[in-house]
Coordinates of C-alpha atoms and ligand atoms in Angstrom, one line a residue:
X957 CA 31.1 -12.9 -4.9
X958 CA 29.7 -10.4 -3.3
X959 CA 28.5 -10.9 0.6
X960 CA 24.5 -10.6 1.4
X961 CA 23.5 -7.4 2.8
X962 CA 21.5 -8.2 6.4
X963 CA 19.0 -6.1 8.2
X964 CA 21.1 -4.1 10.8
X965 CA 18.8 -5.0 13.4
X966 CA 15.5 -7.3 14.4
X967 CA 13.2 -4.3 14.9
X968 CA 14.4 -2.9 11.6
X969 CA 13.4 -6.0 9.7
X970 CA 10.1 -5.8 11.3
X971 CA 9.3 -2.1 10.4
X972 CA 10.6 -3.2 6.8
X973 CA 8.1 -5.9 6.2
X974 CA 5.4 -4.0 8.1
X975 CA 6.3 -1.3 5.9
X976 CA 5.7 -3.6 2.6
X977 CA 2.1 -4.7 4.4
X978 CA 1.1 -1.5 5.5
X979 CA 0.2 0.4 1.9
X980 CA -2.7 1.5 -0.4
X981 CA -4.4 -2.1 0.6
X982 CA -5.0 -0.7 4.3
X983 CA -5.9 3.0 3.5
X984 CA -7.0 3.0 0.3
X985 CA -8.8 -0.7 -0.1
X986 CA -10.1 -1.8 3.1
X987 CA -11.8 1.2 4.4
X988 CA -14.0 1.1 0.7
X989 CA -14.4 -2.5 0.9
X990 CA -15.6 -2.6 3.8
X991 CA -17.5 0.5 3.3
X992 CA -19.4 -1.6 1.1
X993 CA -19.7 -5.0 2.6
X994 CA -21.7 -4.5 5.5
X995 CA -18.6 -2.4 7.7
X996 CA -18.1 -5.0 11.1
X997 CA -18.9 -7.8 8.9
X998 CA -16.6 -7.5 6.4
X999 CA -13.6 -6.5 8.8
X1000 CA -14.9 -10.1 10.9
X1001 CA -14.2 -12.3 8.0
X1002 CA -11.0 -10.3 6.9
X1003 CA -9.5 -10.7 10.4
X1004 CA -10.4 -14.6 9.8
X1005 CA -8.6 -14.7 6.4
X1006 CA -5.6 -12.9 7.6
X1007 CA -4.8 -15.5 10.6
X1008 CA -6.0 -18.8 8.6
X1009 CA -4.3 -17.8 5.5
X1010 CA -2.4 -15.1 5.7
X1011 CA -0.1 -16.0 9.0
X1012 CA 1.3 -19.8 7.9
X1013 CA 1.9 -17.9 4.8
X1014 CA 3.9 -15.0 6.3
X1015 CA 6.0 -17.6 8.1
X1016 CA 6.5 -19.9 5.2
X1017 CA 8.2 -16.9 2.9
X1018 CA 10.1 -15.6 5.7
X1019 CA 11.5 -19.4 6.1
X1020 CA 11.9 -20.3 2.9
X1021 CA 14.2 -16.9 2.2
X1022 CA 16.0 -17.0 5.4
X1023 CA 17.0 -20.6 4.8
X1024 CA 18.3 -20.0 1.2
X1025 CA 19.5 -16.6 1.4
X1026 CA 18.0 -16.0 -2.1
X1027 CA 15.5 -13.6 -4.1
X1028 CA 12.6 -16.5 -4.6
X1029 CA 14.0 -17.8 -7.9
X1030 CA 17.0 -18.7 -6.5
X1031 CA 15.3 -19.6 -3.5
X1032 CA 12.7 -22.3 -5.3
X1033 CA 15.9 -23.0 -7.4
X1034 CA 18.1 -24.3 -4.0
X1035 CA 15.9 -25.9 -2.0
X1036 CA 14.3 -27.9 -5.4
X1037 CA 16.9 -28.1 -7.8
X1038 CA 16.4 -29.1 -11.2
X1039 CA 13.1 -28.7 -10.7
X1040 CA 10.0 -26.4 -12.2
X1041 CA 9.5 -24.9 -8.9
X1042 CA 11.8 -21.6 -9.9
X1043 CA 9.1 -21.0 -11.9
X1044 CA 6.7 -19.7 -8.9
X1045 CA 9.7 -17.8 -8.2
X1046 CA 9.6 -16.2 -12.1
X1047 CA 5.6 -15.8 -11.6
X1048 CA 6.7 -13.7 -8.2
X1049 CA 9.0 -11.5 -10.3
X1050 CA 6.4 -10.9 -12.7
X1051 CA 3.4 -9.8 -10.3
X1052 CA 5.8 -7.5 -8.9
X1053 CA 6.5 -5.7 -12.5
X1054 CA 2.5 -6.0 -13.1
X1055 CA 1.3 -4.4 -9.4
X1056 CA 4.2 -1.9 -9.3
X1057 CA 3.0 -0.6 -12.8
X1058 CA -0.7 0.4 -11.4
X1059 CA 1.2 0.8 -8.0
X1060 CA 3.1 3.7 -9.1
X1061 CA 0.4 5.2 -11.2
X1062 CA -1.8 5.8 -7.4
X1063 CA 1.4 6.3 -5.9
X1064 CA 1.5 9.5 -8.0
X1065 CA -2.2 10.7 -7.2
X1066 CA -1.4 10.7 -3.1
X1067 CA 1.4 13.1 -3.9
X1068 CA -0.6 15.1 -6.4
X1069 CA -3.7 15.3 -3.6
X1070 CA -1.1 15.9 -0.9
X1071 CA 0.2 19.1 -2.6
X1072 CA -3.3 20.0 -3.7
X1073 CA -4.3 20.0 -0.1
X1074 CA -1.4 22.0 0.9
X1075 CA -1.9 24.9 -1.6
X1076 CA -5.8 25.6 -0.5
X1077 CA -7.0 23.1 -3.7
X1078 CA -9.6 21.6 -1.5
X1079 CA -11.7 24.9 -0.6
X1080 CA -13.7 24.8 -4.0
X1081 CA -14.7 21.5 -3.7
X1082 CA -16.3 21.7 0.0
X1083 CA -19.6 19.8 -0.1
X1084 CA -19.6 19.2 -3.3
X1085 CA -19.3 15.7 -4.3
X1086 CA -20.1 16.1 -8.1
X1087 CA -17.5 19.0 -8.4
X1088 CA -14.6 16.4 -6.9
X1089 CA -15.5 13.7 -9.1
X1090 CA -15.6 15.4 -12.4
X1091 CA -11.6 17.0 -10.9
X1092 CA -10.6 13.7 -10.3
X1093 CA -11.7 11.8 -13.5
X1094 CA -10.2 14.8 -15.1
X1095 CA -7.0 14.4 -13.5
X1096 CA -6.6 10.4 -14.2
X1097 CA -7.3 10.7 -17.5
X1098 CA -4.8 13.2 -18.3
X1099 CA -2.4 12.2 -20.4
X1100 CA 0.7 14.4 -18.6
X1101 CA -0.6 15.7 -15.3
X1102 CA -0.7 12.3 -13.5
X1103 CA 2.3 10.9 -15.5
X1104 CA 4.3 14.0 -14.1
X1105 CA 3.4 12.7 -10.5
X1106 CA 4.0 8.8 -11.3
X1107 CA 7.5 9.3 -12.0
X1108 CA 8.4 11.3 -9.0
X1109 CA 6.7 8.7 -6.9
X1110 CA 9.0 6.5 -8.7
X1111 CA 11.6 8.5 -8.5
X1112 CA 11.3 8.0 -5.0
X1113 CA 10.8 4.3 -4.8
X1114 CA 14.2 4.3 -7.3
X1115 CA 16.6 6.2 -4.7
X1116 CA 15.6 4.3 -1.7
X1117 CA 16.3 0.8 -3.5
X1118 CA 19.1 1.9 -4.9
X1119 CA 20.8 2.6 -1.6
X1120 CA 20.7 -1.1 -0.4
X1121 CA 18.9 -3.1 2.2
X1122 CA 20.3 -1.7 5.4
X1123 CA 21.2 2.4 4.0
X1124 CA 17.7 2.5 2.3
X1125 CA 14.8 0.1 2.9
X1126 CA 15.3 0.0 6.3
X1127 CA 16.7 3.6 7.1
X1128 CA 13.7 4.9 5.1
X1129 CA 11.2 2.7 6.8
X1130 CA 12.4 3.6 9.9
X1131 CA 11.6 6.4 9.4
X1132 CA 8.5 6.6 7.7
X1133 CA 6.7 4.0 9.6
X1134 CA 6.7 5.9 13.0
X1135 CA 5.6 9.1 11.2
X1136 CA 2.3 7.2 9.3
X1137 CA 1.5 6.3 12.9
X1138 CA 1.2 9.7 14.2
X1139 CA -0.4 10.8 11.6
X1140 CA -2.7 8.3 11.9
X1141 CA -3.2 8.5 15.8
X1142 CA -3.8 12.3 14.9
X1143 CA -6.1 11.8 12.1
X1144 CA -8.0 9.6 14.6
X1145 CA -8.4 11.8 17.5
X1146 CA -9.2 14.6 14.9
X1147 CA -12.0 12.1 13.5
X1148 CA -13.4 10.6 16.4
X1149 CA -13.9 14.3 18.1
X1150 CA -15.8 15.6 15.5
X1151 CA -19.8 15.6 16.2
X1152 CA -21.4 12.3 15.1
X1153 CA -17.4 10.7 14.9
X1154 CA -17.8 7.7 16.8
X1155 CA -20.6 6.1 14.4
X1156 CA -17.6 5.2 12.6
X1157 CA -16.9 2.9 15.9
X1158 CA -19.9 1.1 15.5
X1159 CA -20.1 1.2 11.7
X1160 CA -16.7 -0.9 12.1
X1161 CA -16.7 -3.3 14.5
X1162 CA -20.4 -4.0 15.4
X1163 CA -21.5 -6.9 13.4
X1164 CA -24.9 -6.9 11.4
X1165 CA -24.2 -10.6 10.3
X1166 CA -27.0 -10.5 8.0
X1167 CA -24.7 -8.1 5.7
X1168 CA -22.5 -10.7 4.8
X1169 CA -22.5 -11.9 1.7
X1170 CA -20.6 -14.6 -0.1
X1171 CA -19.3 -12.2 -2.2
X1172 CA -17.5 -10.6 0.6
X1173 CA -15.5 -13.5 1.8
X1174 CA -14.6 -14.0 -1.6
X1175 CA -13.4 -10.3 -1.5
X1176 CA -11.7 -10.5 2.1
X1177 CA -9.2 -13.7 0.9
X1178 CA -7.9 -11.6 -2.2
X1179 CA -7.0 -8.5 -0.2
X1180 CA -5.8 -10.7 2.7
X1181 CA -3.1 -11.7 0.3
X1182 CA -2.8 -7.7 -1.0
X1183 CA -2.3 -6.0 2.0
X1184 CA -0.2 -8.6 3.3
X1185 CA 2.4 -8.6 0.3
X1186 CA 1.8 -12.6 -0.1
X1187 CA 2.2 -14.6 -3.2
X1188 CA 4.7 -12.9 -5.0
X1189 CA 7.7 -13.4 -3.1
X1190 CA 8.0 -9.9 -1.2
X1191 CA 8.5 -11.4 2.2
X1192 CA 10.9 -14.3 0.6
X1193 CA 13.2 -11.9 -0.5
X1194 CA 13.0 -9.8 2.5
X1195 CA 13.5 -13.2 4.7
X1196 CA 16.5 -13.4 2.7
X1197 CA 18.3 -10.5 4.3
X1198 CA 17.9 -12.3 7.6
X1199 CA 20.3 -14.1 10.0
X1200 CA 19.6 -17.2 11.9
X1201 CA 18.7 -15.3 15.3
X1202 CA 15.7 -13.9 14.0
X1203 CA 12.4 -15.4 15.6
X1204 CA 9.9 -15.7 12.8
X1205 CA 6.9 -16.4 14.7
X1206 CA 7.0 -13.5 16.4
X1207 CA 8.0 -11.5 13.7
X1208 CA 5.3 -12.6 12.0
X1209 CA 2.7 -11.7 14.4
X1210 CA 4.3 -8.2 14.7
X1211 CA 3.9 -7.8 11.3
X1212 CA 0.2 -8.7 10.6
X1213 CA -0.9 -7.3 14.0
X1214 CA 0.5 -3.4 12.9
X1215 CA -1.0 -4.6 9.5
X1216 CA -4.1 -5.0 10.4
X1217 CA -3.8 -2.1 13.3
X1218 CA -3.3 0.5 10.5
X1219 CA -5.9 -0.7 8.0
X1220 CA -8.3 -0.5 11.4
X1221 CA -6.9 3.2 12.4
X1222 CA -7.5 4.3 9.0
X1223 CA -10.9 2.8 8.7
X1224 CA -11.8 4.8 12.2
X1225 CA -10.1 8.0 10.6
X1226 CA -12.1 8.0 7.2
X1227 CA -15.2 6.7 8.4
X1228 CA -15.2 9.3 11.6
X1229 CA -14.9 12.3 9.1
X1230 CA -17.4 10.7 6.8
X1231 CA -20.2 10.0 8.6
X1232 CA -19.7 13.3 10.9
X1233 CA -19.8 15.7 7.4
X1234 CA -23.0 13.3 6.7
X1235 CA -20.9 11.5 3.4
X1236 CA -22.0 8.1 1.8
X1237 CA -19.5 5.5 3.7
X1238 CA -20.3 3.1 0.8
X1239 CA -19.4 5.6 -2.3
X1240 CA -16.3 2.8 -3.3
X1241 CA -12.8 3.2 -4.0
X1242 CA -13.8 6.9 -4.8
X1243 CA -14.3 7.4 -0.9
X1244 CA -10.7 8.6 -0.7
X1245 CA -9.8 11.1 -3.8
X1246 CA -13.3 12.5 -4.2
X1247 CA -15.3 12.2 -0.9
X1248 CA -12.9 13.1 1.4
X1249 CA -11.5 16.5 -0.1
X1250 CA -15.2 17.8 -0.1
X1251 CA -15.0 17.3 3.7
X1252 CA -11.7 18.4 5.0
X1253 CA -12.3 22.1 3.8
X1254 CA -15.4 21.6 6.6
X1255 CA -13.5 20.8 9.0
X1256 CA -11.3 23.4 11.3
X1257 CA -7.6 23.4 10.2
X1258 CA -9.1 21.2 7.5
X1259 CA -5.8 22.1 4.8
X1260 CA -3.1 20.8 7.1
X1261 CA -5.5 17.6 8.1
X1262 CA -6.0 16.6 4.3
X1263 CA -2.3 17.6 3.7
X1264 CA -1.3 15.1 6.2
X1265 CA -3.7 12.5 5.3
X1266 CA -2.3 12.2 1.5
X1267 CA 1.2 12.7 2.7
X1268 CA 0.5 9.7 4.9
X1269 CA -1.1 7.5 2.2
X1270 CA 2.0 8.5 0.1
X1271 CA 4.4 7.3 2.4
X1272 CA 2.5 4.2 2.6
X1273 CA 2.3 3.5 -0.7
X1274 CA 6.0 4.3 -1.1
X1275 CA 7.0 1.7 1.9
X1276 CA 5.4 -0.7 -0.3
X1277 CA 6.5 0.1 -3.7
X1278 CA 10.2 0.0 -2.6
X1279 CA 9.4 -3.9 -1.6
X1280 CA 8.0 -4.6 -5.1
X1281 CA 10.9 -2.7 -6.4
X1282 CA 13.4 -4.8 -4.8
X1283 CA 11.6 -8.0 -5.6
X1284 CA 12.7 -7.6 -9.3
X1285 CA 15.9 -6.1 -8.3
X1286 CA 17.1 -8.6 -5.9
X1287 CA 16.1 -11.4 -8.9
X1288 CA 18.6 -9.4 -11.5
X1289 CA 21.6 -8.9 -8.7
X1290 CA 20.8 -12.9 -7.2
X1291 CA 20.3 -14.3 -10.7
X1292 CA 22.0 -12.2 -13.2
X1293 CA 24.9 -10.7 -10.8
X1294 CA 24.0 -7.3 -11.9
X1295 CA 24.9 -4.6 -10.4
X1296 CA 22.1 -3.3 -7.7
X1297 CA 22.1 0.6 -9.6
X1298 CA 21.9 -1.0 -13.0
X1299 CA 19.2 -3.2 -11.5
X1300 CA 17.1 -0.9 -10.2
X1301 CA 17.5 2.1 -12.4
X1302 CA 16.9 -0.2 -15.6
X1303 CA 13.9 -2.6 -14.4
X1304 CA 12.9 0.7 -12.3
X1305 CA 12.5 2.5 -15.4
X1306 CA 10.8 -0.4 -17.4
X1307 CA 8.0 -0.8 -14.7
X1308 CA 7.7 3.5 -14.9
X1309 CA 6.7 2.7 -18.9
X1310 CA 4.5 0.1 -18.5
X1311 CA 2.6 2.2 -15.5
X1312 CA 2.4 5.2 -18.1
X1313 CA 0.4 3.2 -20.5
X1314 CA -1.4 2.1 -17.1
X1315 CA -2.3 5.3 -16.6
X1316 CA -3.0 6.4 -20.1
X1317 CA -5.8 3.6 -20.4
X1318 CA -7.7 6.0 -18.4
X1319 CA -8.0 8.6 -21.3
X1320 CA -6.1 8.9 -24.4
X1321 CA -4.7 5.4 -24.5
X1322 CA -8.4 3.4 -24.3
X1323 CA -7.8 0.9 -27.2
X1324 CA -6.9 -1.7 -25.0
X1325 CA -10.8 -1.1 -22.9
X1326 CA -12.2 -1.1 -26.0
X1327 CA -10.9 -4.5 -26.8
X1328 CA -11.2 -6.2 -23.5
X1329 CA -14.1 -3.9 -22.1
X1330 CA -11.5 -3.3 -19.2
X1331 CA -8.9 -0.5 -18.4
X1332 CA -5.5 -1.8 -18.7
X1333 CA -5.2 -0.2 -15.0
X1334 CA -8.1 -2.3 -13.7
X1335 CA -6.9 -5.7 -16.0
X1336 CA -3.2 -5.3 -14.0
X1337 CA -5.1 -4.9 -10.4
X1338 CA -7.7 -7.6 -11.5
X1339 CA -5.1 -10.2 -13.1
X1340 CA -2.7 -9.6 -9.8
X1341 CA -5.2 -9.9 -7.1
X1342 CA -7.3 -12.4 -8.4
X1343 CA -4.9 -14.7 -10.0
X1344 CA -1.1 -14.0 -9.7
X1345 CA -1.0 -13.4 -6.1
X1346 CA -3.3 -16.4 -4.5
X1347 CA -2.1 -19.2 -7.3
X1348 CA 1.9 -17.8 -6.0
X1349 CA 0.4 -18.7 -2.2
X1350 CA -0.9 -21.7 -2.9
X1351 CA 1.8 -22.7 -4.9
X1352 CA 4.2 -21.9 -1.8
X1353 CA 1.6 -23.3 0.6
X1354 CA 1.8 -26.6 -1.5
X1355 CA 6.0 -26.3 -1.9
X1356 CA 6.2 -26.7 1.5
X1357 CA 3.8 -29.0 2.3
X1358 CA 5.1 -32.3 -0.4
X1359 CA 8.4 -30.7 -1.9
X1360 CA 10.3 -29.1 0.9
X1361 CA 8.5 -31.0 3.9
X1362 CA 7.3 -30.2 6.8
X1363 CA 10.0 -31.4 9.1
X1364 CA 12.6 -29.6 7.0
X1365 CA 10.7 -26.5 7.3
X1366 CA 10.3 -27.2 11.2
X1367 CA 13.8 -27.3 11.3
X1368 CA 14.8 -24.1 10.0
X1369 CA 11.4 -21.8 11.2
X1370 CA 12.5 -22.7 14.7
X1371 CA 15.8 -21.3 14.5
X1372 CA 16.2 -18.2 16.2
X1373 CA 12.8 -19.4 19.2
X1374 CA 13.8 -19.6 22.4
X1375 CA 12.0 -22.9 23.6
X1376 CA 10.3 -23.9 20.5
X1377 CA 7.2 -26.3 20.9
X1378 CA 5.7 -27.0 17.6
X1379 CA 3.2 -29.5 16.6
X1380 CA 4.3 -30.6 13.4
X1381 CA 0.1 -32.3 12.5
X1382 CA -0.7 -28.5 13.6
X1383 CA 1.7 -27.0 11.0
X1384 CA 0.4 -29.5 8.9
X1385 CA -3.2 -29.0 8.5
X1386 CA -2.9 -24.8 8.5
X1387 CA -1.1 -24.6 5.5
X1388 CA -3.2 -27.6 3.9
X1389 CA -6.4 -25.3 5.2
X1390 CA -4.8 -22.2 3.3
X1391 CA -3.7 -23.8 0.0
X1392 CA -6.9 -25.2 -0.3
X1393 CA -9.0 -22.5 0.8
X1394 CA -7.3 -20.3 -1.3
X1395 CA -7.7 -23.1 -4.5
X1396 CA -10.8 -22.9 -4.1
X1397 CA -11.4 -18.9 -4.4
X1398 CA -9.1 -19.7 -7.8
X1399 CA -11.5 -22.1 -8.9
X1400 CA -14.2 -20.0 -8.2
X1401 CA -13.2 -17.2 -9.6
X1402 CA -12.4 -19.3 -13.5
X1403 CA -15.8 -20.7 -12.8
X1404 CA -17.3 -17.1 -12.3
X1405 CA -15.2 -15.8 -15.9
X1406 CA -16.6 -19.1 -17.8
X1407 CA -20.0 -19.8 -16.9
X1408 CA -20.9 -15.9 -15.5
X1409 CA -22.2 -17.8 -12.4
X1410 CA -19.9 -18.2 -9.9
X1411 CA -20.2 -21.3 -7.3
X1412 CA -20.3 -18.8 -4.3
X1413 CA -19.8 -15.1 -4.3
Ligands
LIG898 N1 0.7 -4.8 0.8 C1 0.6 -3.7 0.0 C2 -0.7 -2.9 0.3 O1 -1.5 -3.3 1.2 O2 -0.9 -1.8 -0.3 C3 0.6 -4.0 -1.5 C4 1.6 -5.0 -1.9 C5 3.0 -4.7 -1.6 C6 1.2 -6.1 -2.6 C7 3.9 -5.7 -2.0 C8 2.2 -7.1 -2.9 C9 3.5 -6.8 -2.6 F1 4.4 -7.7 -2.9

């Protein structure tokens, strides 16, 4: 048999899983969701869901893969044998083949916008909101232009994978992380200089509580799973590249502390630009493909600034996409003892297909929203963030809590702490708290699709 591949080193593994975190959830999603929720309040309640839920969570996937040294079916599978458990493990394998297919699809717009940007495409559309709109519905539903750019982005996602844990995730990452900083650092100071910039300050992180809504918390659990990769098994199978000398608490905070750092940064970037060209912060998930290519022709140097921006939100999405990637991978080489380039090129390929019809449902291919009165692209990003990914965290949540035990996973999330002192009631309780905070967003949300009301939200 073949050994397991290890991260080569601790700060490696960090960038990798930050990498995974960091995506279209923090650049794309936030800054719109909070755009419309009310800015500081929103990003109050996120920050709430992220440590309740979304830290015991982080921890508990990094445990459960670093203890079994196994792609989460295998993983379920060792520590429950015999059992139904490998099953969360199979749901994991499939939201990664759902979210990668509409992944890949906006994967391939940053890199479209990013070369638009650099060859002057912006300068028509300054100020002109309408103009940008009617280009970008244009563009997405084309039935080859965004197709073309889908399958470089994965392309891309395809050649990093296939070079292995240690000569691609993390040398890539590595990489790529430090640079989406910068940029972002840059993109900041740009922002935040620019006459009316630091409204976006305020805007963010000055609460009007009276904007929040039910229907905002409701909205800040989901994407506290998103944009930290939970629920699917990402971090499990990135645990399971890890040795025993690894401290997973810290690790963890690392990881959701640059998380949440970037999806800030961006939101002080965007919403700088936006409110000093005078644009509607609350314009939705268009704020990013058609507001903000009316305003960087404005702006001085305002080609290289939107250049970098897109290339930034591409290498985003791409750290991401390679995690999702090797989530289906790792389950063929773990499971199926296939070979990691037949893994990835075939499934690879499969998820590519699936994402062209994903991107075809947004013009030529519309049976399907016909039928359902949804776009396949907005069923997969529905189905995924409101069902696949919370029910796979609770599921863990409750694994660990009356399968594995708590003890047992004491016992192995304190290897690699220096002078461990861990409450197990504490333990306890938090990931009680998340599985059943995060039940009850499921239940509401079934409640909300059967009886059109839904109990809160
Ligand atoms: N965390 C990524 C983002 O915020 O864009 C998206 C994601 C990656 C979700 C990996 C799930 C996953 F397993």
């Amino acid at each position: 048999m073949q050994k397991r591949e290890h991260w080569g080193s601790k700060m490696g593994f960090i960038l990798a899983a930050s990498g995974s975190a960091v995506g279209l959830g923090n650049i794309w999603k936030y800054p719109h969701m909070a755009g419309e929720n009310g800015g500081a309040a929103f990003t109050i309640v996120y920050l709430i869901c992220i440590l309740v839920v979304g830290l015991p969570l982080v921890i508990g996937e990094f445990v459960i893969g670093r203890k079994t040294q196994l792609s989460p079916v295998g993983a379920f599978e060792s520590i429950a044998p015999k059992s139904n458990w490998k099953w969360v493990g199979m749901l994991g394998v499939a939201s990664a083949f759902v979210i990668l297919a509409f992944y890949g699809v906006v994967g391939g717009w940053t890199l479209r916008y990013a070369f638009l940007s650099l060859v002057g495409g912006f300068s028509e559309l300054a100020g002109n909101p309408e103009l940008a709109g009617e280009q970008f519905n244009t563009f997405i539903s084309n039935s080859i232009n965004p197709i073309f750019w889908q399958i470089i982005f994965m392309g891309f996602t395809m050649i990093v994978i296939v070079q292995g844990v240690k000569g691609g995730i993390e040398k890539w990452t590595k990489v790529m992380m430090p640079a989406i900083f910068i940029i972002l650092v840059l993109l900041m100071i740009r922002g935040l200089t620019l006459p009316n910039g630091t409204k976006a300050l305020e805007f963010l992180f000055q609460p009007k509580f009276e904007d929040l809504t039910a229907s905002s918390i409701v909205l800040a659990l989901g994407h506290a799973f998103f944009t930290l990769s939970l629920g699917m098994g990402t971090m499990i199978t990135y645990g399971s590249y890890l040795r025993n000398d690894q401290n997973l608490l810290s690790s963890a905070l690392w990881i959701i502390f640059l998380d949440t750092l970037i999806a800030m940064m961006a939101g002080v970037a965007i919403f700088a630009t936006v409110f000093a060209m005078g644009a509607d912060p609350g314009a939705g998930p268009g704020l990013i493909f058609v507001v903000l290519p009316t305003i960087f022709p404005n702006i001085a140097g305002g080609a290289l600034w939107g250049t970098l921006f897109f290339f930034l939100l591409f290498m985003a999405a791409l750290t991401s996409a390679i995690s999702i990637l090797e989530v289906i991978t790792a389950y063929f080489i773990d499971q199926k003892k296939w070979s990691r380039e037949k893994a990835t090129f075939l499934f690879g390929t499969v998820v590519t297909i699936v994402g062209i019809f994903c991107s075809m449902s947004m013009g030529a291919f519309n049976d399907f929203n016909n039928i359902f009165n949804i776009s396949f692209f907005d069923f997969l990003d529905y189905l995924s963030s409101k069902y696949m990914l919370p029910i796979g965290g609770m599921l863990t949540a409750i694994f660990i809590l009356y399968k594995w035990g708590i003890s047992n996973f004491i016992a192995d999330m304190v290897l690699g702490m220096e002078n461990p002192k861990i409450n197990h009631t504490i333990i306890r309780i938090l990931f009680a708290v998340s599985a059943s905070v995060v039940g009850f967003i499921i239940l509401n949300e079934v409640i909300a699709n059967l009886t059109g009301t839904p109990i809160i939200g």
